[in-house]
Coordinates of C-alpha atoms and ligand atoms in Angstrom, one line a residue:
Chain K
X1 CA 3.4 5.3 101.5
X2 CA 6.0 5.1 98.8
X3 CA 3.7 7.4 96.7
X4 CA 4.6 10.4 98.9
X5 CA 7.9 11.9 100.1
X6 CA 7.6 15.2 101.8
X7 CA 9.7 16.1 104.9
X8 CA 7.4 14.4 107.3
X9 CA 7.1 11.2 105.3
X10 CA 10.9 11.0 104.8
X11 CA 11.6 11.6 108.5
X12 CA 8.9 9.0 109.5
X13 CA 10.5 6.5 107.1
X14 CA 14.0 7.1 108.4
X15 CA 12.7 6.8 112.0
X16 CA 10.9 3.5 111.1
X17 CA 14.1 2.3 109.5
X18 CA 16.1 3.1 112.6
X19 CA 13.6 1.4 114.8
X20 CA 13.8 -1.6 112.5
X21 CA 10.1 -1.3 111.7
X22 CA 10.2 -0.2 108.1
X23 CA 7.8 -2.3 105.9
X24 CA 10.8 -2.9 103.7
X25 CA 13.2 -3.8 106.5
X26 CA 14.9 -7.0 105.6
X27 CA 14.1 -9.9 107.9
X28 CA 17.0 -12.2 107.4
X29 CA 15.0 -15.1 108.8
X30 CA 12.8 -14.9 105.7
X31 CA 15.8 -15.7 103.6
X32 CA 16.3 -19.2 102.3
X33 CA 19.9 -19.5 103.5
X34 CA 19.7 -17.7 106.8
X35 CA 21.5 -18.9 109.9
X36 CA 21.3 -16.8 113.0
X37 CA 24.9 -15.8 114.0
X38 CA 25.6 -16.3 117.7
X39 CA 26.4 -12.7 118.3
X40 CA 23.2 -11.5 116.8
X41 CA 20.9 -13.9 118.7
X42 CA 22.6 -12.7 121.9
X43 CA 21.8 -9.1 121.2
X44 CA 18.6 -9.7 119.3
X45 CA 16.3 -8.0 121.9
X46 CA 18.6 -5.0 122.3
X47 CA 18.8 -4.5 118.6
X48 CA 15.1 -3.8 118.3
X49 CA 15.0 -1.1 120.9
X50 CA 18.1 0.9 120.0
X51 CA 18.6 3.3 117.1
X52 CA 22.3 3.9 116.9
X53 CA 24.3 1.9 114.3
X54 CA 26.1 -0.9 116.1
X55 CA 27.5 -3.8 114.2
X56 CA 25.8 -6.3 116.4
X57 CA 22.3 -5.1 115.3
X58 CA 22.9 -5.4 111.6
X59 CA 21.5 -8.2 109.5
X60 CA 24.3 -10.6 108.7
X61 CA 26.7 -10.1 105.8
X62 CA 25.4 -11.4 102.6
X63 CA 21.7 -10.9 103.5
X64 CA 20.9 -9.5 100.0
X65 CA 23.2 -11.2 97.5
X66 CA 22.7 -11.7 93.8
X67 CA 22.0 -15.2 92.6
X68 CA 25.2 -17.2 92.2
X69 CA 26.1 -20.8 91.6
X70 CA 25.9 -23.3 94.5
X71 CA 28.3 -26.1 93.7
X72 CA 27.7 -29.8 94.1
X73 CA 30.3 -32.0 95.9
X74 CA 31.2 -33.3 92.5
X75 CA 31.7 -29.9 90.9
X76 CA 33.9 -28.8 93.8
X77 CA 36.3 -31.7 93.2
X78 CA 36.5 -31.8 89.4
X79 CA 38.1 -28.3 89.2
X80 CA 41.5 -28.5 87.4
X81 CA 44.4 -26.2 86.8
X82 CA 44.0 -25.4 83.1
X83 CA 45.6 -23.0 80.6
X84 CA 44.1 -21.5 77.5
X85 CA 46.8 -21.1 74.8
X86 CA 46.9 -17.4 73.8
X87 CA 46.1 -17.3 70.1
X88 CA 46.4 -13.7 69.0
X89 CA 48.3 -10.6 70.0
X90 CA 45.7 -9.4 72.5
X91 CA 45.7 -12.9 74.2
X92 CA 49.5 -12.9 74.4
X93 CA 49.5 -9.4 75.8
X94 CA 46.9 -10.3 78.4
X95 CA 48.8 -13.4 79.4
X96 CA 52.1 -11.6 79.7
X97 CA 50.5 -8.9 81.9
X98 CA 49.1 -11.5 84.3
X99 CA 52.4 -13.4 84.5
X100 CA 54.2 -10.1 85.2
X101 CA 51.7 -9.2 88.0
X102 CA 51.9 -12.7 89.5
X103 CA 55.7 -12.8 89.4
X104 CA 56.0 -9.3 90.9
X105 CA 53.4 -10.0 93.6
X106 CA 55.0 -13.4 94.6
X107 CA 58.4 -11.6 95.2
X108 CA 57.0 -8.4 96.7
X109 CA 54.6 -10.1 99.1
X110 CA 57.4 -12.5 100.3
X111 CA 55.2 -15.5 99.4
X112 CA 58.0 -16.9 97.3
X113 CA 60.4 -17.2 100.2
X114 CA 60.5 -19.2 103.4
X115 CA 57.8 -21.5 104.6
X116 CA 54.1 -20.8 104.0
X117 CA 51.8 -20.4 107.0
X118 CA 48.3 -19.2 107.9
X119 CA 49.3 -15.6 108.1
X120 CA 50.9 -15.6 104.7
X121 CA 48.0 -17.4 103.2
X122 CA 45.4 -14.9 104.7
X123 CA 47.5 -11.9 103.6
X124 CA 47.7 -13.3 100.1
X125 CA 44.0 -14.3 99.8
X126 CA 42.7 -11.0 101.3
X127 CA 44.9 -8.8 99.1
X128 CA 44.1 -10.7 95.9
X129 CA 40.4 -10.6 96.6
X130 CA 40.4 -6.8 97.1
X131 CA 41.8 -6.6 93.6
X132 CA 39.6 -9.4 92.1
X133 CA 36.4 -7.5 93.0
X134 CA 37.4 -4.6 90.7
X135 CA 37.1 -5.9 87.1
X136 CA 33.5 -7.2 87.2
X137 CA 32.2 -3.9 88.7
X138 CA 34.2 -1.7 86.3
X139 CA 33.1 -3.8 83.3
X140 CA 29.5 -3.7 84.4
X141 CA 29.5 0.1 84.9
X142 CA 31.2 0.6 81.5
X143 CA 28.5 -1.6 79.7
X144 CA 25.7 0.2 81.6
X145 CA 27.0 3.6 80.6
X146 CA 27.5 2.4 77.0
X147 CA 24.0 1.2 76.9
X148 CA 22.7 4.6 78.1
X149 CA 25.1 6.6 75.8
X150 CA 24.6 4.6 72.6
X151 CA 20.9 4.3 73.3
X152 CA 20.9 0.5 72.8
X153 CA 20.4 -2.6 74.9
X154 CA 23.2 -4.3 76.7
X155 CA 22.8 -7.9 75.5
X156 CA 22.6 -9.4 79.0
X157 CA 26.3 -9.0 80.1
X158 CA 25.8 -6.7 83.1
X159 CA 24.2 -9.1 85.5
X160 CA 27.0 -11.7 85.0
X161 CA 29.7 -9.1 85.6
X162 CA 28.0 -7.8 88.7
X163 CA 27.6 -11.4 90.0
X164 CA 31.3 -11.9 89.6
X165 CA 32.1 -8.6 91.4
X166 CA 29.9 -9.4 94.3
X167 CA 31.2 -13.0 94.4
X168 CA 34.8 -11.8 94.7
X169 CA 33.8 -9.3 97.4
X170 CA 32.2 -12.2 99.3
X171 CA 35.5 -14.1 99.1
X172 CA 37.1 -11.1 100.7
X173 CA 34.5 -10.7 103.5
X174 CA 34.8 -14.4 104.2
X175 CA 38.6 -14.3 104.5
X176 CA 38.4 -11.2 106.7
X177 CA 36.6 -13.3 109.3
X178 CA 40.0 -14.8 110.1
X179 CA 42.1 -11.8 109.7
X180 CA 42.6 -8.4 111.5
X181 CA 44.2 -6.2 108.8
X182 CA 47.2 -4.2 109.8
X183 CA 47.7 -0.5 108.9
X184 CA 50.4 -1.4 106.4
X185 CA 48.1 -3.9 104.8
X186 CA 45.3 -1.4 104.6
X187 CA 47.7 1.2 102.9
X188 CA 48.8 -1.4 100.3
X189 CA 45.2 -2.2 99.5
X190 CA 44.3 1.4 99.0
X191 CA 47.3 2.0 96.8
X192 CA 46.6 -1.1 94.8
X193 CA 43.0 -0.2 94.2
X194 CA 43.8 3.3 93.0
X195 CA 46.3 1.9 90.4
X196 CA 44.2 -1.1 89.4
X197 CA 40.9 0.7 89.0
X198 CA 42.5 3.4 86.8
X199 CA 44.4 0.9 84.7
X200 CA 41.5 -1.5 84.2
X201 CA 39.1 1.3 83.4
X202 CA 41.3 2.8 80.7
X203 CA 42.1 -0.7 79.3
X204 CA 38.3 -1.5 79.2
X205 CA 37.7 1.6 77.0
X206 CA 40.6 0.6 74.7
X207 CA 39.9 -3.2 74.5
X208 CA 37.1 -5.0 76.4
X209 CA 38.5 -8.2 74.8
X210 CA 41.9 -7.7 76.3
X211 CA 40.3 -7.1 79.7
X212 CA 38.1 -10.2 79.8
X213 CA 41.1 -12.3 78.5
X214 CA 43.2 -10.7 81.3
X215 CA 40.6 -11.7 83.9
X216 CA 40.5 -15.2 82.3
X217 CA 44.2 -15.6 82.8
X218 CA 44.0 -14.0 86.3
X219 CA 41.5 -16.7 87.2
X220 CA 43.8 -19.4 85.9
X221 CA 46.3 -18.1 88.5
X222 CA 43.6 -18.0 91.2
X223 CA 42.7 -21.6 90.5
X224 CA 46.4 -22.4 90.8
X225 CA 46.7 -20.5 94.1
X226 CA 43.7 -22.1 95.7
X227 CA 44.8 -25.6 94.5
X228 CA 48.1 -25.0 96.2
X229 CA 46.3 -23.9 99.3
X230 CA 44.4 -27.1 99.3
X231 CA 47.7 -29.1 98.9
X232 CA 49.0 -27.2 102.0
X233 CA 45.8 -28.2 103.8
X234 CA 45.8 -31.9 102.7
X235 CA 49.5 -32.6 103.1
X236 CA 49.8 -34.8 106.2
X237 CA 52.1 -32.4 108.0
X238 CA 51.2 -29.4 105.9
X239 CA 51.3 -25.8 107.2
X240 CA 47.6 -25.4 106.9
X241 CA 46.4 -28.8 108.1
X242 CA 44.3 -27.2 110.8
X243 CA 41.9 -25.9 108.1
X244 CA 40.8 -29.5 107.7
X245 CA 38.9 -29.2 111.0
X246 CA 38.6 -25.4 111.6
X247 CA 34.9 -24.5 111.2
X248 CA 33.8 -22.4 108.3
X249 CA 32.8 -18.8 109.2
X250 CA 29.0 -18.2 109.3
X251 CA 29.0 -15.9 106.3
X252 CA 30.5 -18.7 104.2
X253 CA 27.9 -21.2 105.3
X254 CA 25.1 -18.8 104.4
X255 CA 26.6 -17.6 101.2
X256 CA 27.4 -21.0 99.7
X257 CA 24.6 -22.8 101.5
X258 CA 27.1 -25.2 103.1
X259 CA 26.4 -27.8 105.7
X260 CA 26.6 -26.3 109.2
X261 CA 29.6 -28.5 110.1
X262 CA 31.7 -27.4 107.1
X263 CA 35.3 -26.5 107.5
X264 CA 37.7 -24.0 106.1
X265 CA 38.8 -26.6 103.6
X266 CA 35.3 -26.7 102.2
X267 CA 35.4 -22.9 102.0
X268 CA 38.6 -23.0 99.9
X269 CA 37.0 -25.6 97.7
X270 CA 34.0 -23.4 97.1
X271 CA 36.1 -20.3 96.4
X272 CA 38.2 -22.3 93.9
X273 CA 35.0 -23.5 92.1
X274 CA 33.9 -19.9 91.8
X275 CA 37.3 -18.9 90.3
X276 CA 37.1 -21.7 87.8
X277 CA 33.6 -20.4 86.9
X278 CA 35.0 -16.9 86.3
X279 CA 37.8 -18.4 84.3
X280 CA 35.5 -20.1 81.7
X281 CA 33.1 -17.1 81.7
X282 CA 35.7 -14.5 81.1
X283 CA 37.6 -16.5 78.5
X284 CA 34.3 -17.1 76.7
X285 CA 33.3 -13.4 76.9
X286 CA 36.7 -12.4 75.6
X287 CA 36.1 -14.7 72.6
X288 CA 32.6 -13.3 71.9
X289 CA 32.2 -9.9 70.2
X290 CA 30.9 -7.1 72.4
X291 CA 27.4 -7.1 70.9
X292 CA 26.8 -10.8 71.1
X293 CA 24.3 -12.0 73.7
X294 CA 25.8 -13.3 76.9
X295 CA 24.2 -16.7 77.5
X296 CA 24.9 -17.0 81.2
X297 CA 21.8 -16.9 83.3
X298 CA 21.6 -15.3 86.7
X299 CA 23.2 -17.6 89.2
X300 CA 24.4 -20.1 86.5
Chain R
X1 CA 32.7 -28.5 82.1
X2 CA 33.0 -25.3 84.0
X3 CA 35.9 -26.9 85.9
X4 CA 38.1 -26.7 82.8
X5 CA 39.1 -23.9 80.5
X6 CA 41.9 -24.7 78.1
X7 CA 41.8 -23.4 74.5
X8 CA 39.7 -26.3 73.2
X9 CA 37.1 -26.0 76.0
X10 CA 36.9 -22.2 75.6
X11 CA 36.4 -22.5 71.8
X12 CA 33.9 -25.3 72.2
X13 CA 32.0 -23.1 74.7
X14 CA 32.0 -20.1 72.4
X15 CA 30.8 -22.3 69.5
X16 CA 28.1 -23.7 71.7
X17 CA 27.0 -20.2 72.7
X18 CA 26.9 -19.1 69.1
X19 CA 24.8 -22.1 68.1
X20 CA 22.5 -21.3 71.0
X21 CA 23.3 -24.7 72.6
X22 CA 25.2 -23.7 75.7
X23 CA 24.0 -25.3 78.8
X24 CA 23.8 -21.8 80.3
X25 CA 22.1 -20.2 77.3
X26 CA 19.0 -18.3 78.5
X27 CA 15.8 -19.7 77.3
X28 CA 13.5 -16.7 77.7
X29 CA 10.4 -19.0 77.7
X30 CA 11.5 -20.4 81.0
X31 CA 11.2 -16.9 82.5
X32 CA 8.1 -16.0 84.5
X33 CA 7.2 -12.9 82.6
X34 CA 8.1 -13.9 79.0
X35 CA 6.1 -13.0 76.0
X36 CA 7.4 -14.1 72.6
X37 CA 7.9 -11.0 70.5
X38 CA 6.4 -11.3 67.0
X39 CA 9.7 -10.7 65.3
X40 CA 11.4 -13.4 67.2
X41 CA 8.9 -16.1 66.7
X42 CA 9.1 -15.5 63.0
X43 CA 12.8 -16.1 62.9
X44 CA 12.9 -18.6 65.6
X45 CA 14.0 -21.5 63.4
X46 CA 16.6 -19.5 61.6
X47 CA 18.1 -18.3 64.9
X48 CA 19.0 -21.8 65.9
X49 CA 21.1 -22.5 62.8
X50 CA 22.9 -19.2 62.2
X51 CA 25.9 -18.0 64.2
X52 CA 26.3 -14.4 63.3
X53 CA 24.9 -11.8 65.7
X54 CA 21.6 -10.4 64.3
X55 CA 19.2 -8.5 66.5
X56 CA 16.3 -10.7 65.5
X57 CA 17.9 -13.7 67.1
X58 CA 18.6 -12.2 70.5
X59 CA 16.5 -13.0 73.5
X60 CA 14.2 -10.0 74.2
X61 CA 15.3 -6.9 76.1
X62 CA 15.0 -7.3 79.8
X63 CA 15.5 -11.1 79.8
X64 CA 17.7 -11.0 82.9
X65 CA 16.6 -8.1 85.0
X66 CA 17.2 -7.6 88.7
X67 CA 14.1 -7.9 90.9
X68 CA 12.1 -4.7 91.0
X69 CA 8.7 -3.6 92.3
X70 CA 5.6 -4.6 90.4
X71 CA 3.0 -2.0 91.1
X72 CA -0.7 -2.6 91.9
X73 CA -3.4 -0.6 90.2
X74 CA -3.9 1.3 93.5
X75 CA -0.2 2.1 93.9
X76 CA 0.0 3.4 90.3
X77 CA -2.8 5.9 91.0
X78 CA -1.9 7.1 94.5
X79 CA 1.4 8.7 93.4
X80 CA 1.4 12.4 94.3
X81 CA 3.7 15.4 93.5
X82 CA 5.5 16.0 96.8
X83 CA 8.3 18.1 98.1
X84 CA 10.7 17.5 101.0
X85 CA 11.6 20.8 102.6
X86 CA 15.4 21.2 102.7
X87 CA 16.4 21.3 106.3
X88 CA 20.2 21.8 106.2
X89 CA 22.8 23.4 104.0
X90 CA 23.5 20.2 102.1
X91 CA 19.7 19.8 101.4
X92 CA 19.4 23.4 100.2
X93 CA 22.5 23.0 97.9
X94 CA 21.1 19.8 96.5
X95 CA 17.7 21.4 95.8
X96 CA 19.2 24.5 94.2
X97 CA 21.3 22.4 91.9
X98 CA 18.3 20.4 90.8
X99 CA 16.2 23.5 90.2
X100 CA 19.0 25.0 88.2
X101 CA 19.3 21.9 86.1
X102 CA 15.6 21.7 85.5
X103 CA 15.3 25.4 84.6
X104 CA 18.2 25.3 82.2
X105 CA 17.0 22.1 80.6
X106 CA 13.4 23.4 80.1
X107 CA 14.8 26.4 78.2
X108 CA 17.6 24.7 76.3
X109 CA 15.4 21.8 75.2
X110 CA 12.7 24.2 74.0
X111 CA 10.2 22.4 76.2
X112 CA 9.1 25.6 77.8
X113 CA 8.0 27.2 74.5
X114 CA 5.3 26.4 72.1
X115 CA 2.9 23.5 72.3
X116 CA 3.9 20.1 73.5
X117 CA 3.7 17.1 71.2
X118 CA 4.8 13.5 71.0
X119 CA 8.2 14.4 69.6
X120 CA 9.0 16.8 72.4
X121 CA 7.8 14.4 75.0
X122 CA 9.9 11.5 73.6
X123 CA 13.0 13.7 73.3
X124 CA 12.6 14.9 76.9
X125 CA 11.9 11.4 78.3
X126 CA 14.7 9.7 76.4
X127 CA 17.2 12.4 77.3
X128 CA 16.3 12.5 81.0
X129 CA 16.4 8.7 81.3
X130 CA 20.0 8.6 79.9
X131 CA 21.0 10.9 82.7
X132 CA 18.8 9.2 85.3
X133 CA 20.6 5.8 84.8
X134 CA 23.9 7.3 86.0
X135 CA 23.6 8.0 89.8
X136 CA 22.6 4.5 90.9
X137 CA 25.4 2.8 89.0
X138 CA 28.1 5.3 90.1
X139 CA 26.9 5.1 93.8
X140 CA 26.8 1.3 93.6
X141 CA 30.4 1.2 92.2
X142 CA 31.6 3.7 94.8
X143 CA 30.2 1.6 97.7
X144 CA 31.5 -1.6 96.2
X145 CA 35.0 -0.1 95.9
X146 CA 34.8 1.3 99.4
X147 CA 33.9 -2.1 100.8
X148 CA 36.9 -3.7 99.0
X149 CA 39.2 -0.8 100.0
X150 CA 38.2 -0.4 103.7
X151 CA 37.9 -4.2 104.1
X152 CA 34.4 -4.0 105.5
X153 CA 30.9 -5.0 104.5
X154 CA 28.6 -2.7 102.6
X155 CA 25.4 -2.7 104.7
X156 CA 23.1 -3.8 101.9
X157 CA 23.0 -0.6 99.9
X158 CA 24.5 -1.8 96.6
X159 CA 21.7 -4.0 95.4
X160 CA 19.1 -1.2 95.8
X161 CA 21.4 1.3 93.9
X162 CA 21.9 -1.2 91.1
X163 CA 18.2 -1.9 90.9
X164 CA 17.6 1.9 90.5
X165 CA 20.2 2.1 87.8
X166 CA 18.8 -0.8 85.8
X167 CA 15.2 0.5 86.3
X168 CA 16.1 3.9 84.8
X169 CA 17.9 2.1 81.9
X170 CA 14.7 0.1 81.3
X171 CA 12.7 3.4 81.2
X172 CA 15.1 4.5 78.5
X173 CA 14.9 1.3 76.5
X174 CA 11.1 1.4 76.7
X175 CA 11.0 5.0 75.4
X176 CA 13.4 4.2 72.6
X177 CA 10.8 1.7 71.2
X178 CA 9.0 4.8 70.0
X179 CA 11.9 7.0 68.9
X180 CA 14.6 6.9 66.3
X181 CA 17.3 9.2 67.8
X182 CA 18.9 11.8 65.5
X183 CA 22.6 12.4 65.3
X184 CA 22.3 15.7 67.2
X185 CA 20.3 14.0 69.9
X186 CA 23.1 11.3 70.2
X187 CA 25.8 13.9 70.5
X188 CA 23.9 15.7 73.2
X189 CA 23.5 12.4 75.1
X190 CA 27.2 11.7 74.9
X191 CA 28.2 15.2 76.0
X192 CA 25.7 15.1 78.9
X193 CA 27.0 11.7 80.1
X194 CA 30.6 12.8 80.1
X195 CA 29.8 15.9 82.2
X196 CA 27.3 14.2 84.5
X197 CA 29.3 11.0 85.3
X198 CA 32.3 13.2 86.2
X199 CA 30.4 15.6 88.3
X200 CA 28.4 13.0 90.1
X201 CA 31.4 10.8 90.8
X202 CA 33.4 13.6 92.3
X203 CA 30.3 14.7 94.3
X204 CA 29.9 11.2 95.7
X205 CA 33.4 11.1 97.0
X206 CA 32.9 14.5 98.7
X207 CA 29.3 13.9 100.0
X208 CA 27.2 10.8 99.5
X209 CA 24.4 12.6 101.5
X210 CA 24.4 15.5 99.0
X211 CA 24.2 13.0 96.1
X212 CA 21.3 11.0 97.4
X213 CA 19.4 14.2 98.4
X214 CA 20.1 15.5 94.9
X215 CA 18.6 12.3 93.4
X216 CA 15.7 12.6 95.8
X217 CA 15.0 16.1 94.4
X218 CA 15.6 15.0 90.8
X219 CA 13.0 12.3 91.3
X220 CA 10.5 14.9 92.7
X221 CA 11.0 16.6 89.3
X222 CA 10.6 13.3 87.5
X223 CA 7.3 12.7 89.2
X224 CA 6.2 16.2 88.2
X225 CA 7.2 15.6 84.6
X226 CA 5.4 12.3 84.3
X227 CA 2.3 13.7 86.1
X228 CA 2.2 16.5 83.5
X229 CA 2.6 13.9 80.7
X230 CA -0.4 12.1 82.2
X231 CA -2.4 15.4 82.1
X232 CA -1.4 15.8 78.4
X233 CA -2.7 12.3 77.8
X234 CA -5.9 12.6 79.8
X235 CA -7.0 16.1 78.7
X236 CA -9.9 15.6 76.3
X237 CA -8.2 17.3 73.4
X238 CA -4.7 17.0 74.8
X239 CA -1.6 16.7 72.6
X240 CA -0.9 13.2 73.8
X241 CA -4.4 11.7 73.9
X242 CA -3.4 9.0 71.4
X243 CA -1.3 7.4 74.2
X244 CA -4.6 6.4 75.9
X245 CA -5.0 3.7 73.2
X246 CA -1.5 3.3 71.7
X247 CA -0.4 -0.2 72.7
X248 CA 2.5 -0.5 75.2
X249 CA 5.8 -1.8 73.7
X250 CA 6.5 -5.5 74.4
X251 CA 9.5 -4.7 76.5
X252 CA 7.3 -2.7 78.9
X253 CA 4.7 -5.5 79.2
X254 CA 7.4 -8.0 80.1
X255 CA 9.3 -5.7 82.4
X256 CA 6.3 -4.4 84.5
X257 CA 4.3 -7.7 84.0
X258 CA 1.5 -5.6 82.5
X259 CA -1.7 -7.0 80.9
X260 CA -1.1 -7.7 77.2
X261 CA -3.7 -5.0 76.2
X262 CA -1.9 -2.2 78.2
X263 CA -1.4 1.2 76.6
X264 CA 1.3 3.8 76.7
X265 CA -0.7 5.6 79.4
X266 CA -0.2 2.5 81.6
X267 CA 3.5 2.6 80.8
X268 CA 3.8 6.2 82.0
X269 CA 1.9 5.4 85.1
X270 CA 4.4 2.6 85.9
X271 CA 7.4 4.8 85.2
X272 CA 5.9 7.5 87.5
X273 CA 5.5 4.9 90.3
X274 CA 9.1 3.9 89.8
X275 CA 10.2 7.5 90.1
X276 CA 8.1 8.0 93.3
X277 CA 9.9 4.9 94.7
X278 CA 13.3 6.3 93.9
X279 CA 12.2 9.6 95.5
X280 CA 11.5 8.1 98.9
X281 CA 14.4 5.7 98.7
X282 CA 17.0 8.4 97.9
X283 CA 15.6 10.9 100.4
X284 CA 15.7 8.2 103.1
X285 CA 19.2 7.0 102.2
X286 CA 20.3 10.7 102.3
X287 CA 18.9 11.0 105.8
X288 CA 20.7 7.7 107.0
X289 CA 24.3 7.7 107.7
X290 CA 26.6 5.9 105.3
X291 CA 27.2 2.9 107.6
X292 CA 23.6 2.3 108.6
X293 CA 21.9 -0.7 107.2
X294 CA 19.8 -0.2 104.1
X295 CA 16.4 -1.8 104.8
X296 CA 15.1 -2.1 101.2
X297 CA 14.8 -5.7 100.2
X298 CA 15.5 -6.7 96.6
X299 CA 12.6 -5.8 94.4
X300 CA 10.8 -3.9 97.3
Ligands
FE2_1 FE1 38.1 -14.7 94.4
FE2_2 FE1 38.5 -14.6 90.8
FE2_3 FE1 13.2 7.1 85.0
FE2_4 FE1 14.2 8.4 88.2

């Protein structure tokens, strides 16, 4: 009945949706990488008869994600900390900006001082991922609007940028499984988003090349950060050694199609491989001109 | 080599991309609904040896599109002009706004006066589709940013909104196959986008419900418009009767997986079915609360 939409049909459709009976309602069990979360299976019956929005009744996080790379064991382990030498003014500017951000953040967040522990790591990861989800979405929107406004095709960049944005948001939602954010933390996130969205949007209008190079360098830092996290996990008496055995959250196992017995260490390996992927993608996009075709296929 | 990204690897990757040899380079022939456009097959050999960005060498438009509904013959024909009675202040406000826009546009564009012809139709379609591509992308970005900022999941709305945005952009790119936009037309498009993006973004912050209802009513008008276009095509001596036999552009045949012998009439039928889909989707989203789960699956 998608051909019709008068009051009655809209209300019927909404009722159906709320009863979970809509023909389009997602059945997560149909999905290739579905795993029934414990909390859902417990309330499964209840969720079919109630209409109010309770978290327990929702399909799991990541039910409808864009295609994204699934890493092999080999790919997870061959990721290296690398640095692309800046070779023009824009590159140098982008690199300086990233170094400045990183330096400021290390001091301001207190990460530079004292011993590292799980709380510090989770704070850092969650905060950085709320920022990391911004560039891909802003860039995708800018290119979409440019295509509409200039009456010309996009050259295949948008889907890759959206994939990156969603992937970073999944990093955040994964890390949040282990963290209950404080009010102060929430305020910092809101402030940072306001500033960063504004700055990045303006920068993208001025120089898309600068922005992709900036993200490339940001991802170099992300790979460094997650490599350090892995060191803290692997060090015999390291502050994070419990992540060697702590089970991966359900959302991570579904999203990266991991083995059910995977650990937090495996999650960090997967996130680091994602960051390394964004690193080469953004450095490459920065080196292409805006109207060259983006060769990255969906999920590759 | 996605695990590494120093200067040499980035440059090698860009070189590979430009030579069309990147491991990630999209081969459109691998795609399920690929049809080799005449112009590309002619320059196929050349495109492998040159590095500069020429339009002829690009993979065809719509190479990497999001999943979207493919309509059956029956679905194409059962679309009806419908109207959802406004049943609260927000609904009435949304409906009034749409009626105002439509009335103003009919007069301003000269569509209301004189006889209709292909030029008028293409002007109208192209202009409206440059506007129609805005709401889905703005709403998707807003929800993405909200998820990052509030540190919570999105409830599955983003992918549907992105699908809608891309679908409208494909309508535009299809119509542009028949039209060479004038400078005046381009200026109008730029002006309209500036105003509409600003207004819609601010409105979305104030009331997402208003915005989805507004799009629902906008799509009611779109279904009306394309139904009228079909009348102009089907009328025995109608101003658009040549669209009964005029071949559909390649991009349309690929995007909607149409039969190769499809006509412009079939294209308008497909576009109208898309608009009817956005109509029920947006009216339904407007009637759901912001944190209810969106039941529409990708491409459904
Ligand atoms: Fe990340
Ligand atoms: Fe990242
Ligand atoms: Fe449209
Ligand atoms: Fe539409």
